[in-house]
Short mmCIF file of C-alpha atoms in Angstrom, two decimals:
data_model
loop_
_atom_site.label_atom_id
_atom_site.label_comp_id
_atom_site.label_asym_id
_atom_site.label_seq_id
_atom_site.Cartn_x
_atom_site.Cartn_y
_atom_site.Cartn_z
CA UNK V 13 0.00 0.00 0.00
CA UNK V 14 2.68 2.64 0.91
CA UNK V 15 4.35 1.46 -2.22
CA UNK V 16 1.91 2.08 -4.50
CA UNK V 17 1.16 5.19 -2.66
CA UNK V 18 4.68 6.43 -3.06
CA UNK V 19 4.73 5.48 -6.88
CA UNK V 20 1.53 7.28 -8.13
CA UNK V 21 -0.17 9.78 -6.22
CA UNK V 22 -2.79 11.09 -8.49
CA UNK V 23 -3.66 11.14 -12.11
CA UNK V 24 -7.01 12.60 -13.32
CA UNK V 25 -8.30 14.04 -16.31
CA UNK V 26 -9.28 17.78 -16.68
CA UNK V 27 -10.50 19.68 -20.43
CA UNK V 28 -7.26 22.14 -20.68
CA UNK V 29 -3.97 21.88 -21.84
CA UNK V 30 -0.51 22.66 -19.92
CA UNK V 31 -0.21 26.31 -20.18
CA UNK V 32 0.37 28.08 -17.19
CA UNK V 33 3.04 27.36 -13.97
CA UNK V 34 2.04 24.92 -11.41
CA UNK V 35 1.01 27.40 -8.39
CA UNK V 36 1.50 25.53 -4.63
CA UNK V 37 0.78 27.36 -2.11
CA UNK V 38 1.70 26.03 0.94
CA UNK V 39 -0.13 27.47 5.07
CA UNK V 40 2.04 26.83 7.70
CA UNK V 41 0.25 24.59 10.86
CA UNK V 42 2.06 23.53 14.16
CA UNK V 43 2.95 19.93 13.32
CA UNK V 44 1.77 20.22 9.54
CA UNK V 45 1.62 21.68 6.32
CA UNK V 46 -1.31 21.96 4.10
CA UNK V 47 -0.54 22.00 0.43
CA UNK V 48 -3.12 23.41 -2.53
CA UNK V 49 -1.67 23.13 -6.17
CA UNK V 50 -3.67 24.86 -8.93
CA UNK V 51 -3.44 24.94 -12.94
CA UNK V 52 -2.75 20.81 -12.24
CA UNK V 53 -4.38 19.76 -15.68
CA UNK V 54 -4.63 15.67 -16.54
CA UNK V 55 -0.89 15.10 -14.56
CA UNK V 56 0.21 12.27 -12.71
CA UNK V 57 1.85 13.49 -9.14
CA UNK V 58 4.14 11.81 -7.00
CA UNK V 59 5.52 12.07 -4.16
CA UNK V 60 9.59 12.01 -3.95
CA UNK V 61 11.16 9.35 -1.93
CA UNK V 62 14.43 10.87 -1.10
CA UNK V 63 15.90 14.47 -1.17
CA UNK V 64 19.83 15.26 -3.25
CA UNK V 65 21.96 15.80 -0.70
CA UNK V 66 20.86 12.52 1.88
CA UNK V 67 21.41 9.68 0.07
CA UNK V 68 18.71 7.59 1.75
CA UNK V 69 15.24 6.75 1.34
CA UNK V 70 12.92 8.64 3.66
CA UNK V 71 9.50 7.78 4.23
CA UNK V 72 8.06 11.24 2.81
CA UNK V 73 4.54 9.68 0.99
CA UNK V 74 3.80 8.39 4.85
CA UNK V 75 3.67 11.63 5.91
CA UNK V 76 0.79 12.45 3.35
CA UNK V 77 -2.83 12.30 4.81
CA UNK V 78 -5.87 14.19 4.15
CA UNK V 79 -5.35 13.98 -0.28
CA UNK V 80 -7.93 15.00 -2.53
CA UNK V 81 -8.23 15.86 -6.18
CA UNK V 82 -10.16 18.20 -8.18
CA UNK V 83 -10.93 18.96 -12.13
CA UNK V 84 -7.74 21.14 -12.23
CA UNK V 85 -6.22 21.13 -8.44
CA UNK V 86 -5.19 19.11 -5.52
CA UNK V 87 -4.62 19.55 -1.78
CA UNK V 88 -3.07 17.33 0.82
CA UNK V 89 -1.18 17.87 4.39
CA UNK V 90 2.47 16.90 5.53
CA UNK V 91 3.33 15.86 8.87
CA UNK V 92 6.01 17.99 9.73
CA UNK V 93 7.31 16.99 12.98
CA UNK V 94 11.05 15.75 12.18
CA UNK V 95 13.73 18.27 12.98
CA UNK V 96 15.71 17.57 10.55
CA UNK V 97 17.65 19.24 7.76
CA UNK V 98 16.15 16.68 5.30
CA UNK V 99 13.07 16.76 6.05
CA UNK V 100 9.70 19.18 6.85
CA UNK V 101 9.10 20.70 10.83
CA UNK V 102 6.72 23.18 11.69
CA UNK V 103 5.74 24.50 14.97
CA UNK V 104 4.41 27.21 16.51
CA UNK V 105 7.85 29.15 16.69
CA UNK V 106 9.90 28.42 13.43
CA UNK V 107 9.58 25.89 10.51
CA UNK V 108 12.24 24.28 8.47
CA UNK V 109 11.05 23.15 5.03
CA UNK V 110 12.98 20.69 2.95
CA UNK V 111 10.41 20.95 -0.57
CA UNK V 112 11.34 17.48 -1.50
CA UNK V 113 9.30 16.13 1.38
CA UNK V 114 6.11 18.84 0.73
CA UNK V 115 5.57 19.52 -2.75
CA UNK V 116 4.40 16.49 -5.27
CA UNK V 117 5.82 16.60 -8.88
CA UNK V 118 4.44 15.65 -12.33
CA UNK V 119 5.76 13.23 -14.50
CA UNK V 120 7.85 15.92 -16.35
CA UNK V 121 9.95 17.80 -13.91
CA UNK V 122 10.83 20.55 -15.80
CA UNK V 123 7.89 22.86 -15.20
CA UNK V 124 8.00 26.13 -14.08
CA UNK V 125 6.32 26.39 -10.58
CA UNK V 126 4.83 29.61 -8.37
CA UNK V 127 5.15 28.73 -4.73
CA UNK V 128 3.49 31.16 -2.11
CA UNK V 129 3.90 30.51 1.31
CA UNK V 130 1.16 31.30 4.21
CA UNK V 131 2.62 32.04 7.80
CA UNK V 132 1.58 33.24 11.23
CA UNK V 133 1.27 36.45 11.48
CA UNK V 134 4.61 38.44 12.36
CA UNK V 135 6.56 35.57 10.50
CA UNK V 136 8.78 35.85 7.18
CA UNK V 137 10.74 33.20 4.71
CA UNK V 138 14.25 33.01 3.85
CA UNK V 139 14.81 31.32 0.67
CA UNK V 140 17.47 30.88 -2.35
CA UNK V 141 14.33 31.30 -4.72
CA UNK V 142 13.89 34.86 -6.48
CA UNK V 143 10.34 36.14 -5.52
CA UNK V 144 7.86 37.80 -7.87
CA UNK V 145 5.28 39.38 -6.53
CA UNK V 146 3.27 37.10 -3.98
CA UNK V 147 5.18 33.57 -5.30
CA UNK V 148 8.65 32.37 -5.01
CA UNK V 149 9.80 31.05 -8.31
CA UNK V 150 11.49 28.33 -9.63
CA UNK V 151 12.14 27.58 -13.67
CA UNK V 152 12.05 23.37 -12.30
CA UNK V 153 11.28 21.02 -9.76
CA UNK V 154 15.52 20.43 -9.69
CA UNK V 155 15.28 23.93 -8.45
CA UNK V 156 12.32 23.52 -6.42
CA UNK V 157 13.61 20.73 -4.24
CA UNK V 158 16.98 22.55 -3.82
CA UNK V 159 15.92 25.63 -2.31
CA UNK V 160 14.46 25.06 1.15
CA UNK V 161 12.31 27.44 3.50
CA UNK V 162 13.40 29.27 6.76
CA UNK V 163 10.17 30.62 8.40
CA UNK V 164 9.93 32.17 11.29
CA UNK V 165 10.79 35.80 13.14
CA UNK V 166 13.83 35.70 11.78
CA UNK V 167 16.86 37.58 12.18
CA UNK V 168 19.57 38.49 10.18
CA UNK V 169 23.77 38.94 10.78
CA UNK V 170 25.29 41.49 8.64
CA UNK V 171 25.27 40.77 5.04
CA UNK V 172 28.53 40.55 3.37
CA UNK V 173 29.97 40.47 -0.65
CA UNK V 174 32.36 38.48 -2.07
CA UNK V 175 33.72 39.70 -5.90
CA UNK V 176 30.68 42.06 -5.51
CA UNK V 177 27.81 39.15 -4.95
CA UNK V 178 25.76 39.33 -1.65
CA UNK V 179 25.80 36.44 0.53
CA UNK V 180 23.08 36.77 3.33
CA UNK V 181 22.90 34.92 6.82
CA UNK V 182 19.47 34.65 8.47
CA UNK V 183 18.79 32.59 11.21
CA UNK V 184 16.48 31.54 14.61
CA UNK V 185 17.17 31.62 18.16
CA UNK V 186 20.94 33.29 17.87
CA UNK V 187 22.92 33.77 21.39
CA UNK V 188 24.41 37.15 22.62
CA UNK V 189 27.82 36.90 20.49
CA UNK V 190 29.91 38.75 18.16
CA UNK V 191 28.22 38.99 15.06
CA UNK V 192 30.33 41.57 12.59
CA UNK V 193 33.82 39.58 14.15
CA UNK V 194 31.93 36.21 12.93
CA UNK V 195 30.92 37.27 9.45
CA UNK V 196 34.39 38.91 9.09
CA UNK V 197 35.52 35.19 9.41
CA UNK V 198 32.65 33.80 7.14
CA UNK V 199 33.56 36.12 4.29
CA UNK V 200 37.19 34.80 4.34
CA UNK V 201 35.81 31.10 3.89
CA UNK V 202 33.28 32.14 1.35
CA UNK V 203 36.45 34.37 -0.39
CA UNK V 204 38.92 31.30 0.24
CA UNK V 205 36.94 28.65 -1.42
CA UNK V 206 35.69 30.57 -4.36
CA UNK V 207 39.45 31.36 -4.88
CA UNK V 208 40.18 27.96 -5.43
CA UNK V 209 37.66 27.84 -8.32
CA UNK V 210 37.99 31.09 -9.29
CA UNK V 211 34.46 31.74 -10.18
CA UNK V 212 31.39 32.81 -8.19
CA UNK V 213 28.61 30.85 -10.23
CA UNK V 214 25.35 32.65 -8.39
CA UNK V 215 23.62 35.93 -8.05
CA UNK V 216 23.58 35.57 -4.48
CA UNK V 217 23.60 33.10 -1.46
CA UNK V 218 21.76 32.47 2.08
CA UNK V 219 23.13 31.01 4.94
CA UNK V 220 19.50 29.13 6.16
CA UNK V 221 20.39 29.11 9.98
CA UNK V 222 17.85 26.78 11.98
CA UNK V 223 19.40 26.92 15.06
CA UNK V 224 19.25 23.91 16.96
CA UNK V 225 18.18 20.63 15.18
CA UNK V 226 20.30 18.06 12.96
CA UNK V 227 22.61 18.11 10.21
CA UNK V 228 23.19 20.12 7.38
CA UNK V 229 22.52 20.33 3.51
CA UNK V 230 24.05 21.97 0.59
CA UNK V 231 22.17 23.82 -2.34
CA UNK V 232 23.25 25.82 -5.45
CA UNK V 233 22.99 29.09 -3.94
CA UNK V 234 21.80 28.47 -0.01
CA UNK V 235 22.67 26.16 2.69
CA UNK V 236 20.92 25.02 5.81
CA UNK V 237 23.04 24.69 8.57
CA UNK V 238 22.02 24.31 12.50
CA UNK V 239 24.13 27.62 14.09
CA UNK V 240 23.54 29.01 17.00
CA UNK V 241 26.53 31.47 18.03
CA UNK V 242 26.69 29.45 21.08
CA UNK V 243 30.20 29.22 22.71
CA UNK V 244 31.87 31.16 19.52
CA UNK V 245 34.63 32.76 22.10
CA UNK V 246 36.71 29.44 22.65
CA UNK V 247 38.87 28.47 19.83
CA UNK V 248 37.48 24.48 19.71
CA UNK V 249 33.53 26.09 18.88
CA UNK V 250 34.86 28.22 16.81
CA UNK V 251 36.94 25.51 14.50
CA UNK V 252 34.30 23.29 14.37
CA UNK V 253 31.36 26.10 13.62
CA UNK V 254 34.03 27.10 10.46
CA UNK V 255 34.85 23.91 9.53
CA UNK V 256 30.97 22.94 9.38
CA UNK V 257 29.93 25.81 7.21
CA UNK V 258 33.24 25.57 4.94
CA UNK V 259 31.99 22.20 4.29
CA UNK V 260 28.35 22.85 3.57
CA UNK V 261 29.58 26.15 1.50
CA UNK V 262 32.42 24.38 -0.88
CA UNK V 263 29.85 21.76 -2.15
CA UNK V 264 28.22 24.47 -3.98
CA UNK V 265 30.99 23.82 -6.68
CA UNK V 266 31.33 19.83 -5.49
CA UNK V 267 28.90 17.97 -5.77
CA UNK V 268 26.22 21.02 -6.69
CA UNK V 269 28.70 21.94 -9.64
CA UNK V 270 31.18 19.52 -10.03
CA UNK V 271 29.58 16.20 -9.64
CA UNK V 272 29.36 12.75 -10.47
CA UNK V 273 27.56 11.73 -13.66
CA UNK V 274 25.41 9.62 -11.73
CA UNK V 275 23.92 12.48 -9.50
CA UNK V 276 21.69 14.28 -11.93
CA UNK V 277 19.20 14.15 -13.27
CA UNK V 278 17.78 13.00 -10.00
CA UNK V 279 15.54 10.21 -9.81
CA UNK V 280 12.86 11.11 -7.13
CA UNK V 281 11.38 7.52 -6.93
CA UNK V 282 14.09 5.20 -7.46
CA UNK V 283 17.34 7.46 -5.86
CA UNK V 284 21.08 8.00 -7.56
CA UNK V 285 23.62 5.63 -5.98
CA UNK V 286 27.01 6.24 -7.13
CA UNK V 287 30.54 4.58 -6.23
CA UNK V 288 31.92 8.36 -6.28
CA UNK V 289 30.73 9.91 -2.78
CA UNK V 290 34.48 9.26 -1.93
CA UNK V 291 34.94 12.48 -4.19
CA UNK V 292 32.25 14.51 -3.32
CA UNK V 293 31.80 14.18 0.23
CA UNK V 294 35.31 12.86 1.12
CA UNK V 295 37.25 15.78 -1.14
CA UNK V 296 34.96 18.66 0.52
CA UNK V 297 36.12 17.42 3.94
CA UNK V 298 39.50 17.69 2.84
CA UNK V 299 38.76 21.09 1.37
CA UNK V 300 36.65 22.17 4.46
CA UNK V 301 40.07 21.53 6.56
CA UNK V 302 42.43 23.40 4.11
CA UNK V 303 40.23 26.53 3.76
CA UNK V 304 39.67 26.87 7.23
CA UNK V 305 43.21 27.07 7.50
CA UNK V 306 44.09 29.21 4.30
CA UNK V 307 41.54 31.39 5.65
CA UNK V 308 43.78 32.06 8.84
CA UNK V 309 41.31 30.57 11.45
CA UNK V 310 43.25 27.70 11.90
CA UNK V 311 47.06 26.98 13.05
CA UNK V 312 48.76 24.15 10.94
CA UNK V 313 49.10 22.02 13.90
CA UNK V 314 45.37 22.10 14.09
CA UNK V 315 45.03 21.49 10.73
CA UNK V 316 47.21 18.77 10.48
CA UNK V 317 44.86 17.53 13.85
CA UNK V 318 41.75 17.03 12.00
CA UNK V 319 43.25 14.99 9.62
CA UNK V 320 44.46 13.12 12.57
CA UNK V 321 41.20 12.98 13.92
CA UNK V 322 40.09 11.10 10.19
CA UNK V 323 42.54 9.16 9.95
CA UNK V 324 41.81 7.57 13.53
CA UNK V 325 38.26 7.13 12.93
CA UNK V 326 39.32 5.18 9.43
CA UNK V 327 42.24 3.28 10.75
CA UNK V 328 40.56 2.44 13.50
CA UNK V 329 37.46 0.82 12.25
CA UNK V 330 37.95 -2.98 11.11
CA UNK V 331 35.88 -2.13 8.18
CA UNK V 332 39.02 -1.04 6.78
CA UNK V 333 39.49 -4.92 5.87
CA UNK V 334 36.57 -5.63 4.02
CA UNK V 335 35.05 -2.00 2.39
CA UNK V 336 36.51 -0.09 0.32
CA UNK V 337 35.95 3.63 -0.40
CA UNK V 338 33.92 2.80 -3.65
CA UNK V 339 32.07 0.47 -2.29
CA UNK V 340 31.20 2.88 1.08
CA UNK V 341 29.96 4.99 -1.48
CA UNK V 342 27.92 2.89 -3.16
CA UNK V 343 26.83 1.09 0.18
CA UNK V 344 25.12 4.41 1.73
CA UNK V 345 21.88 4.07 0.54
CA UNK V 346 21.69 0.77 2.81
CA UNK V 347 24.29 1.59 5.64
CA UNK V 348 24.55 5.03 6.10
CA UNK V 349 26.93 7.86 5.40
CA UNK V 350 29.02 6.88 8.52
CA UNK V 351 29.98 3.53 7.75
CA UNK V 352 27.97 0.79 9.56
CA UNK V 353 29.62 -2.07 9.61
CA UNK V 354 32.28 -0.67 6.74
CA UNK V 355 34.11 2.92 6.61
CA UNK V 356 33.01 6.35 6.06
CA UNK V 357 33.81 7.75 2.78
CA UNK V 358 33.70 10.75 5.09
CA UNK V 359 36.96 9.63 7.00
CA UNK V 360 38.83 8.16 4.59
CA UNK V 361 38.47 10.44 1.79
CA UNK V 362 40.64 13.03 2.83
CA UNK V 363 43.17 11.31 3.85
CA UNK V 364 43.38 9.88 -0.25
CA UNK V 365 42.79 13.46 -1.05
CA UNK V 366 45.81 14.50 1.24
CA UNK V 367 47.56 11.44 -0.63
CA UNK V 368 46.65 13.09 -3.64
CA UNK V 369 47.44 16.58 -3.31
CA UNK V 370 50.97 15.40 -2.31
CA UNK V 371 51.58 12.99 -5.21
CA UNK V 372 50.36 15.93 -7.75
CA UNK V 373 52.55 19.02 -6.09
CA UNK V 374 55.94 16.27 -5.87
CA UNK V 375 55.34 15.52 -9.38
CA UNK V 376 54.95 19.29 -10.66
CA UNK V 377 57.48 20.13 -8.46
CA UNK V 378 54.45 22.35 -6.49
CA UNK V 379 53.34 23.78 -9.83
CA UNK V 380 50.11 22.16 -9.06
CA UNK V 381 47.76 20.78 -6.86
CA UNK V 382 44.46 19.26 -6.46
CA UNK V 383 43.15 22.44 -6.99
CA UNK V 384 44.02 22.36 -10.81
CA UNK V 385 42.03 19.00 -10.68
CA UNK V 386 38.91 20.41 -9.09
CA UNK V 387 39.05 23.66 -11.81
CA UNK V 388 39.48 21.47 -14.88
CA UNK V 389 36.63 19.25 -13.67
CA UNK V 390 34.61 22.54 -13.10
CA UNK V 391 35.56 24.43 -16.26
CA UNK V 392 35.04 20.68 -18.58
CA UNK V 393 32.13 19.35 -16.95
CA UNK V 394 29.85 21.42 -15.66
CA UNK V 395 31.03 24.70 -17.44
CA UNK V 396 31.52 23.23 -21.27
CA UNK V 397 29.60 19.76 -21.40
CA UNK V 398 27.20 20.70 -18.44
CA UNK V 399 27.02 17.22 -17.15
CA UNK V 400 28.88 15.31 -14.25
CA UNK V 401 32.17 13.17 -14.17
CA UNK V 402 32.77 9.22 -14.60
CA UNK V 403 35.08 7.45 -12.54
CA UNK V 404 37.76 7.29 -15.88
CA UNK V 405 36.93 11.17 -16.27
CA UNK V 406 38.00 11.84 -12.59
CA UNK V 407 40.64 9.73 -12.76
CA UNK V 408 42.39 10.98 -16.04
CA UNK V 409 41.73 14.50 -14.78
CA UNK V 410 44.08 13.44 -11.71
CA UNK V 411 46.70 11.62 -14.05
CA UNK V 412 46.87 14.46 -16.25
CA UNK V 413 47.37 16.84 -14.10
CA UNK V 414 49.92 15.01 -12.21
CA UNK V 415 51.29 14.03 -15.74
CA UNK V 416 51.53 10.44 -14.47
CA UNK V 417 49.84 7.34 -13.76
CA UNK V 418 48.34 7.19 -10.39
CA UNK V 419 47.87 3.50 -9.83
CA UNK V 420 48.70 3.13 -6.51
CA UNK V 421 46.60 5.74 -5.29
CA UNK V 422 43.53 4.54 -6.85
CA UNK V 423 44.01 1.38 -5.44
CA UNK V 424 43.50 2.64 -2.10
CA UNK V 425 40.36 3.82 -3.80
CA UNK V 426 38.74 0.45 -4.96
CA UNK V 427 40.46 -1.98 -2.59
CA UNK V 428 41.41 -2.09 1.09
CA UNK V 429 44.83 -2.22 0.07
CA UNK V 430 46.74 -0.84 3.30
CA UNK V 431 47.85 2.94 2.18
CA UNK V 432 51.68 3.79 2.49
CA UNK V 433 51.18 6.97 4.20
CA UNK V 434 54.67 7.57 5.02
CA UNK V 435 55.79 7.32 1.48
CA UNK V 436 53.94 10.63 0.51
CA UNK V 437 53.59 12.39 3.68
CA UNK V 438 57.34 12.66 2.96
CA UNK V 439 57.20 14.52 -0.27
CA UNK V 440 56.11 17.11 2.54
CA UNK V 441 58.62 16.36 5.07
CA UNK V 442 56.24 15.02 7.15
CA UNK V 443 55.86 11.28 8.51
CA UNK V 444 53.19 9.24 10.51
CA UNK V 445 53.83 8.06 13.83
CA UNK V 446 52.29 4.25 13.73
CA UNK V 447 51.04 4.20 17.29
CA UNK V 448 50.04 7.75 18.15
CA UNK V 449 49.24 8.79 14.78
CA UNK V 450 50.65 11.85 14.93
CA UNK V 451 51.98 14.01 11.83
CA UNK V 452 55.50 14.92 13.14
CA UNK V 453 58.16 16.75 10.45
CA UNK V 454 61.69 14.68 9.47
CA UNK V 455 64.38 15.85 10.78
CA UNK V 456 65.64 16.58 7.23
CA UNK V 457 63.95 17.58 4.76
CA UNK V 458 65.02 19.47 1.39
CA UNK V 459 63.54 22.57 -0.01
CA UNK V 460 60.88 21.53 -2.07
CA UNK V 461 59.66 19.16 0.75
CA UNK V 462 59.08 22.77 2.82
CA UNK V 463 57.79 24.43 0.10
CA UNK V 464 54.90 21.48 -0.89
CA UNK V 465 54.81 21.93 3.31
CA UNK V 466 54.21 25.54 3.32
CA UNK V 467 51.86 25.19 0.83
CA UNK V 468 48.79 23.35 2.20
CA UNK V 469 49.74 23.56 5.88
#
């Protein structure tokens, strides 16, 4: 029944043609939403099963109840009552509202679609969406379900540009701390990863701050994070609230931008699995660590810390022995993103992207970097061919860049080979102590060892 129910919503017949944008408009309830769609005409709905971004099924069509269907319009209302970055919650103070979980889509996704939202009185909505008039706009459903809704009484920390584009930061619920010192340090993440790219591919961006709850998503121009300024004068809150958002903010270009070729377009019903998570969750923790500490919020000690702290959580799992970082990625949809009985593509995938990095700048002799890797694949793929990577593109990308063949490295990639760390933590005078797994410099090293050194750390 829930099956079924999942599959096919709705299909009716009404006298008119498609002509105009779908209109939702969507009231906000404590504990619910109530849905209305207009201009519906003789479309199948459905209900998504799973939202870009969590690669898991979630049980969205069981939250459905109340569903009927007209000559040319249809209304239904959500449970909202999970907390959670993925998902729909509405109460009587705020509301969080992932769109993959509250808005049904027609067999052909790539309508244009009107969304006005109803609130409480005294309430307003942050959004990525451009607004005309009384509706929120979106060319697609793709752009639909990637541009959630903060509602509430919101407030809002100073709004900063980067290359001249506005980047806003609203939030809920924010504690007494120093807001212009913390968006000085924002705008040098936001100005530290785009330099990497070196291109700012939006009009603008919003920092969706729910305050307390769980998790956090990444969207083409908006992220939702859970922020709450809490504790922001010792150095430990502080590296983790910046490494958090540097992470949710670079996958704007991976995974968003620069992604596999199996994530898009998405497949509502059935989901995207993909061996490549490795790259686009595992690389933006690597990044999330380096621009954190290009920024100048972090000391290279604790940079060199957090990939301690990975390479712990990896080496110490006996997953190690049986899952490998292709298969962690592919296993996700069953196991979760943190490894189950495996690994965590999260954990080990910066540690092969540290590997990587290192292998590239000895080989160049520091002329370049993973960074040259991430630009081609932004500039060929999603720039000139506008579609994702395969596993061969990513990999010759690598190899040519290097300008060599990278065959060990990718075998710590598809097979639990044990990785050599020692043999290219040196190309940056730097070894790995096997008990304490501490990064510790040689006691020699030459001068392009402490310039491929100075370079990321």
């Amino acid at each position: 029944m829930i099956k079924t129910f999942a599959t096919v919503i709705a299909c009716f017949i009404a006298n008119c043609s498609i002509a105009q944008s779908l209109q939702y408009t969507i009231t906000l309830l404590p504990g619910r939403v109530h849905v209305a769609i207009a201009n519906t005409n003789a479309q199948v709905f459905k209900m998504p099963r799973w939202t870009p971004g969590y690669y898991q099924f979630i049980s969205f069509p069981e939250k459905v109840s109340n569903f009927k269907a007209g000559k040319n319009t249809i209304e239904y209302d959500v449970k909202a009552d999970s907390d959670f970055v993925a998902a729909a919650y509405a109460d009587n103070e705020r509301a969080l509202l992932n769109l993959t979980g509250i808005c049904m889509h027609p067999e052909n996704i790539k309508q244009a679609v009107q969304l006005k939202v109803i609130t409480p009185e005294g309430w307003s909505v942050a959004t990525g969406m451009d607004k005309k008039g009384a509706y929120f706009t979106a060319p697609d459903f793709d752009i639909l379900y990637d541009t959630p809704l903060l509602c509430g009484r919101l407030d809002s920390l100073p709004t900063f540009t980067v290359k001249g584009i506005p980047h806003y930061f609203v939030g809920l619920g924010f504690a007494d701390f120093d807001r212009q010192a913390f968006i000085n340090d924002l705008q040098k993440i936001v100005s530290t990863a785009a330099s990497i790219i070196g291109d700012i591919p939006y009009a603008h961006y919003t920092f969706l701050d729910y305050g307390k709850g769980q998790g956090g998503i990444e969207h083409l121009n908006s992220t939702t994070i859970n922020f709450t300024g809490q504790g922001m004068d010792k150095q430990e809150t502080k590296l983790r609230n910046y490494s958090f958002l540097a992470h949710e903010y670079f996958h704007h270009y991976n995974v968003k931008r620069i992604r596999p070729i199996e994530l898009g377009p998405f497949d509502y019903e059935h989901g995207n699995k993909t061996k490549m998570l490795w790259v686009a969750e595992g690389l933006t923790v690597y990044y999330e660590y380096l621009i954190v500490h290009h920024a100048g919020l972090s000391t290279a000690q604790e940079c060199l810390q957090q990939f301690r702290s990975s390479l712990m959580a990896y080496e110490t799992k006996t997953g190690k022995l049986h899952q490998s970082l292709t298969e962690s990625s592919w296993a996700t949809w069953e196991e979760g993103p943190f490894g189950g009985d495996g690994i965590s593509y999260y954990d080990k995938g910066p540690l092969i992207a540290l590997l990587l990095d290192l292998q590239i700048r000895q080989a160049t002799k520091n002329r370049k970097s993973l960074d040259d890797v991430m630009r081609g694949l932004y500039k060929k793929y999603y720039q000139q061919l506008q579609r994702g990577y395969t596993e061969t593109e990513f990999r010759q990308m690598c190899e040519q860049i290097a300008g060599m063949q990278l065959t060990e490295l990718f075998q710590y990639v598809s097979t639990t080979k044990e990785v050599d760390y020692n043999k290219y933590l040196a190309y940056a005078g730097l070894r790995l102590e096997p008990e304490t797994y501490e990064f510790t410099r040689l006691e020699h090293y030459d001068t392009m060892q402490e310039k491929i050194y100075n370079s990321i750390f």
